[in-house]
Amino acid sequence: MKQVKKLAAGLAIVAAASLTLTGCASDNNSGNAGATSTGPVTMEFWHNGTGDKSVAYWEEAIAAFEAEHEGVTITVTVVQNEELDGKLQTAMQAGNAPDIFLQRGGGKMAEMVENGLVMDITDKIDPDIKAAYGDGAFGFDSLDGKIYAMPMSAQPEGLWYSQDLFDQAGITKNPTDMASFNDAVSKLKAAGIQPVALGAQDAWPAAHWFYSFALRECSQEVVEGLATDKELADDCWLRAFTDLDTLNKTNPFNDGFLTTVAQQGAGSAAGLVANHQAAMDLMGAWEPGVIGDLTPDKETLPDLRWFPFPAVDGGEGDPDAIMAGSDGYSCSGDAPAVCVDFLNFIAQKEWDEKYATAYSTIPANSEAMDVVEDPALKAAGQAFTKAPYSVLWFDTSLGQDVGNAVNQQVVALLSGSATPQQALDATRAVLKAG
């Protein structure tokens, strides 16, 4: 599966942002958002929305759907984000997959498709929904010309930061390259502020720093070939590890970052930013919602802002390229036919607007874009729209087991137990073994 998606100039933010969703093939009228079902049906739904607002959103959406579909019941299990992929993989291997679940896309989705664990919804998506989304919106959800996912949000990655802490440190302009980024780190330290929050205990947040350096160092062609490139022969991969190693030696991350989690509690990386204990966090566009759940008043951080990952000198990647993904929801391969009706239902403008509000994120439905008022999300969305291409998270592209193993090599580098060359060599070995 191609992990880099060329963005057409006229597409809305969602055009590049869709990650993954799988729908279930329905029977008569299954492509209509308001289709009805016959007979009692119970579906199990797993999602990662642990915040109060996201939980309330799903309760409201499910109640509304059930009211329109007599005899349909959807039971919900909320799974912590960092545990979801592993639990889902275990359930699928045991033949106990939920009917509806959060989908990541990339190699993880490809593995499900190969084993018949998700449904092809290409011809089951409501025509009005397809028109509202646009053809480009399903890029990350597709494999071999077929759509396996219904995106609900766009997730461009970048640095989310506290404007108040930047002002306190005397930073008047957002960093645009590594020189100005390092200058900002120095100013924050001088002001007694931890520059960057990092939840390295969960591995993937640490790995995203490597991904972003690779996005800047490697050409689009090279990055696009990652899923099938077992050698990583291009020098850009070593440069990316070296860039991260060089940055790490300046001590930009919070104290104890190797044992800090990403998103759970005030002591997490997101919690440190939410409570002004650290200035920045490299994350996707779910960050405002996660931070909002960790502020003292449970509201979005008023001074939260965003800037894209800085350029690197001599990098072969386009400095405007964006690392990205999306939240999407899939139906299992043997889910009831009404499952796809649920996907069409939540993809409607009204419910995607409510989703974006509940999760403090960017909606996938282009008709719902006016709901985005947060300045950080607007900046991220505008950069995403203008990006010449976007790249799906490496670990998602590579699949569950290989992706997680690659992430661990980045943690080894940051912990000092591996040099850049050793981290690259270990990554190559993981790719070849996978």
Coordinates of N, CA, C and O in Angstrom, one line a residue, residues 157-160 175 178 181-182 185 195-200 203-217 237 239-248 250 252-254 257 269 279-283 307-310 312 323 393-395 407 410-411 413-414:
E157 N 0.1 16.1 11.4 CA 1.1 16.2 12.6 C 1.9 17.4 12.6 O 2.2 18.0 11.5
G158 N 2.3 17.8 13.7 CA 3.2 19.0 13.9 C 3.4 19.2 15.3 O 3.1 18.4 16.2
L159 N 4.0 20.4 15.6 CA 4.3 20.8 17.0 C 3.2 21.6 17.6 O 2.9 22.7 17.1
W160 N 2.5 21.1 18.6 CA 1.5 21.8 19.3 C 2.2 22.4 20.5 O 2.9 21.8 21.3
P175 N 9.5 28.5 15.0 CA 10.6 27.9 14.3 C 10.2 27.4 12.9 O 9.2 26.8 12.8
M178 N 15.7 23.8 11.8 CA 16.3 23.3 13.0 C 17.1 24.3 13.8 O 17.2 24.2 15.0
F181 N 14.6 26.2 15.7 CA 14.0 25.3 16.7 C 14.9 25.2 17.9 O 14.5 25.3 19.0
N182 N 16.2 24.9 17.6 CA 17.2 24.8 18.7 C 17.3 26.1 19.5 O 17.5 26.1 20.7
V185 N 14.4 26.1 21.8 CA 14.7 25.2 23.0 C 15.6 25.9 24.0 O 15.3 25.8 25.2
P195 N 11.2 22.3 27.4 CA 10.9 22.6 26.0 C 9.9 21.7 25.4 O 8.9 22.1 24.8
V196 N 10.2 20.4 25.4 CA 9.4 19.4 24.6 C 8.9 18.3 25.6 O 9.7 17.7 26.3
A197 N 7.6 18.0 25.5 CA 7.1 16.8 26.2 C 7.2 15.6 25.3 O 6.9 15.7 24.1
L198 N 7.6 14.5 25.9 CA 7.7 13.3 25.1 C 7.3 12.1 25.9 O 7.9 11.8 26.9
G199 N 6.3 11.3 25.4 CA 5.9 10.1 26.1 C 6.5 8.9 25.5 O 5.9 8.0 24.9
A200 N 7.8 8.8 25.8 CA 8.6 7.7 25.1 C 8.3 6.3 25.7 O 8.7 5.3 25.0
A203 N 6.6 4.4 23.2 CA 7.4 4.1 22.0 C 7.0 4.9 20.8 O 7.8 5.6 20.2
W204 N 5.7 4.8 20.4 CA 5.3 5.5 19.1 C 5.5 7.0 19.2 O 5.9 7.6 18.1
P205 N 5.3 7.7 20.3 CA 5.5 9.2 20.2 C 7.0 9.5 20.0 O 7.3 10.5 19.3
A206 N 7.9 8.7 20.5 CA 9.3 8.9 20.3 C 9.6 8.6 18.8 O 10.4 9.4 18.1
A207 N 9.0 7.6 18.3 CA 9.3 7.2 16.9 C 8.8 8.3 15.9 O 9.4 8.4 14.8
H208 N 7.8 9.0 16.3 CA 7.3 10.1 15.4 C 8.3 11.1 15.1 O 8.3 11.8 14.1
W209 N 9.3 11.3 16.1 CA 10.3 12.3 15.8 C 11.3 11.8 14.7 O 11.7 12.5 13.8
F210 N 11.5 10.5 14.7 CA 12.3 9.9 13.6 C 11.5 10.0 12.3 O 12.1 10.3 11.2
Y211 N 10.2 9.7 12.3 CA 9.4 9.8 11.1 C 9.5 11.1 10.5 O 9.7 11.3 9.3
S212 N 9.4 12.2 11.4 CA 9.4 13.5 10.9 C 10.7 14.0 10.3 O 10.8 14.7 9.3
F213 N 11.8 13.5 11.0 CA 13.1 13.8 10.4 C 13.3 13.1 9.1 O 13.8 13.7 8.1
A214 N 12.8 11.9 9.0 CA 12.9 11.1 7.7 C 12.1 11.8 6.6 O 12.4 11.9 5.4
L215 N 10.9 12.4 7.0 CA 10.1 13.1 6.0 C 10.8 14.3 5.4 O 10.6 14.6 4.3
R216 N 11.6 14.9 6.2 CA 12.4 16.1 5.8 C 13.7 15.6 5.0 O 14.1 16.3 4.1
E217 N 14.3 14.6 5.5 CA 15.6 14.2 4.9 C 15.4 13.4 3.6 O 16.2 13.5 2.7
W237 N 18.1 7.9 5.5 CA 17.6 7.2 6.7 C 18.6 7.3 7.8 O 18.2 7.6 9.0
R239 N 20.7 9.8 8.1 CA 20.7 11.2 8.4 C 19.5 11.5 9.4 O 19.7 12.3 10.3
A240 N 18.4 10.8 9.2 CA 17.3 11.0 10.0 C 17.5 10.6 11.5 O 17.2 11.3 12.4
F241 N 18.1 9.4 11.6 CA 18.5 8.9 12.9 C 19.6 9.8 13.6 O 19.5 10.1 14.8
T242 N 20.5 10.3 12.8 CA 21.5 11.2 13.3 C 20.9 12.5 13.7 O 21.3 13.1 14.7
D243 N 20.0 13.0 12.9 CA 19.3 14.3 13.3 C 18.7 14.2 14.7 O 18.8 15.1 15.5
L244 N 18.0 13.1 14.9 CA 17.3 12.9 16.2 C 18.3 12.7 17.3 O 18.1 13.2 18.4
D245 N 19.4 12.0 17.0 CA 20.4 11.8 18.0 C 21.0 13.1 18.4 O 21.2 13.4 19.6
T246 N 21.3 14.0 17.4 CA 21.9 15.3 17.7 C 20.9 16.1 18.5 O 21.3 16.8 19.5
L247 N 19.6 16.1 18.2 CA 18.7 16.9 18.9 C 18.6 16.3 20.4 O 18.6 17.1 21.3
N248 N 18.5 15.0 20.5 CA 18.4 14.4 21.9 C 19.6 14.9 22.8 O 19.4 15.0 24.0
T250 N 20.9 17.6 23.0 CA 20.7 19.0 23.5 C 19.7 19.0 24.7 O 19.4 20.1 25.2
P252 N 16.3 18.4 24.9 CA 15.1 19.2 24.8 C 13.9 18.6 25.5 O 12.9 19.3 25.7
F253 N 13.9 17.3 25.8 CA 12.7 16.6 26.3 C 12.6 16.8 27.8 O 13.5 17.0 28.5
N254 N 11.3 16.5 28.3 CA 11.0 16.6 29.7 C 11.8 15.6 30.5 O 12.3 14.6 30.1
F257 N 11.6 11.5 30.4 CA 10.8 11.3 29.2 C 10.7 9.8 28.8 O 9.7 9.3 28.2
A269 N 2.8 13.2 28.6 CA 3.3 14.3 27.7 C 2.2 15.3 27.4 O 2.4 16.5 27.5
A279 N 6.4 23.0 27.0 CA 6.0 24.0 26.0 C 5.4 23.3 24.7 O 4.5 23.8 24.1
M280 N 6.0 22.2 24.3 CA 5.6 21.6 23.0 C 5.4 20.1 23.1 O 5.9 19.4 23.9
D281 N 4.7 19.6 22.1 CA 4.5 18.1 21.9 C 4.3 17.8 20.4 O 3.4 18.5 19.8
L282 N 5.0 16.9 19.9 CA 4.8 16.5 18.5 C 3.7 15.4 18.4 O 3.9 14.3 18.9
M283 N 2.6 15.8 17.8 CA 1.5 14.9 17.7 C 0.6 15.2 16.5 O 0.8 16.2 15.8
F307 N 2.7 24.6 14.8 CA 3.5 24.9 13.6 C 4.0 23.5 13.1 O 4.2 22.5 13.8
P308 N 4.3 23.5 11.7 CA 4.8 22.3 11.1 C 6.2 21.9 11.6 O 7.0 22.8 12.0
F309 N 6.5 20.6 11.4 CA 7.9 20.2 11.8 C 8.9 21.0 11.0 O 8.8 21.2 9.8
P310 N 10.0 21.4 11.6 CA 10.9 22.3 10.9 C 11.7 21.7 9.8 O 11.8 20.4 9.7
V312 N 15.1 20.8 7.5 CA 16.5 20.4 7.9 C 17.3 20.9 6.7 O 16.9 20.8 5.5
M323 N 3.3 14.7 7.8 CA 3.1 13.4 8.3 C 1.6 13.4 8.7 O 1.2 14.4 9.4
W393 N 1.7 7.5 9.0 CA 2.6 7.1 10.0 C 3.4 5.8 9.6 O 2.7 4.9 9.2
F394 N 4.7 5.8 9.8 CA 5.5 4.6 9.4 C 5.0 3.3 10.0 O 4.9 2.3 9.4
D395 N 4.7 3.4 11.3 CA 4.4 2.1 12.0 C 3.0 1.6 11.5 O 2.8 0.4 11.4
N407 N 9.6 1.1 16.0 CA 9.4 2.1 17.1 C 10.4 1.9 18.2 O 11.0 2.8 18.8
V410 N 13.9 3.3 17.8 CA 14.0 4.7 18.1 C 14.2 5.0 19.5 O 15.0 5.8 20.0
V411 N 13.4 4.3 20.3 CA 13.6 4.4 21.8 C 15.0 4.0 22.2 O 15.6 4.6 23.1
L413 N 17.7 4.4 20.5 CA 18.5 5.5 20.2 C 18.4 6.6 21.3 O 19.5 7.1 21.8
L414 N 17.2 6.9 21.6 CA 17.0 8.0 22.6 C 17.5 7.7 24.0 O 17.9 8.5 24.8

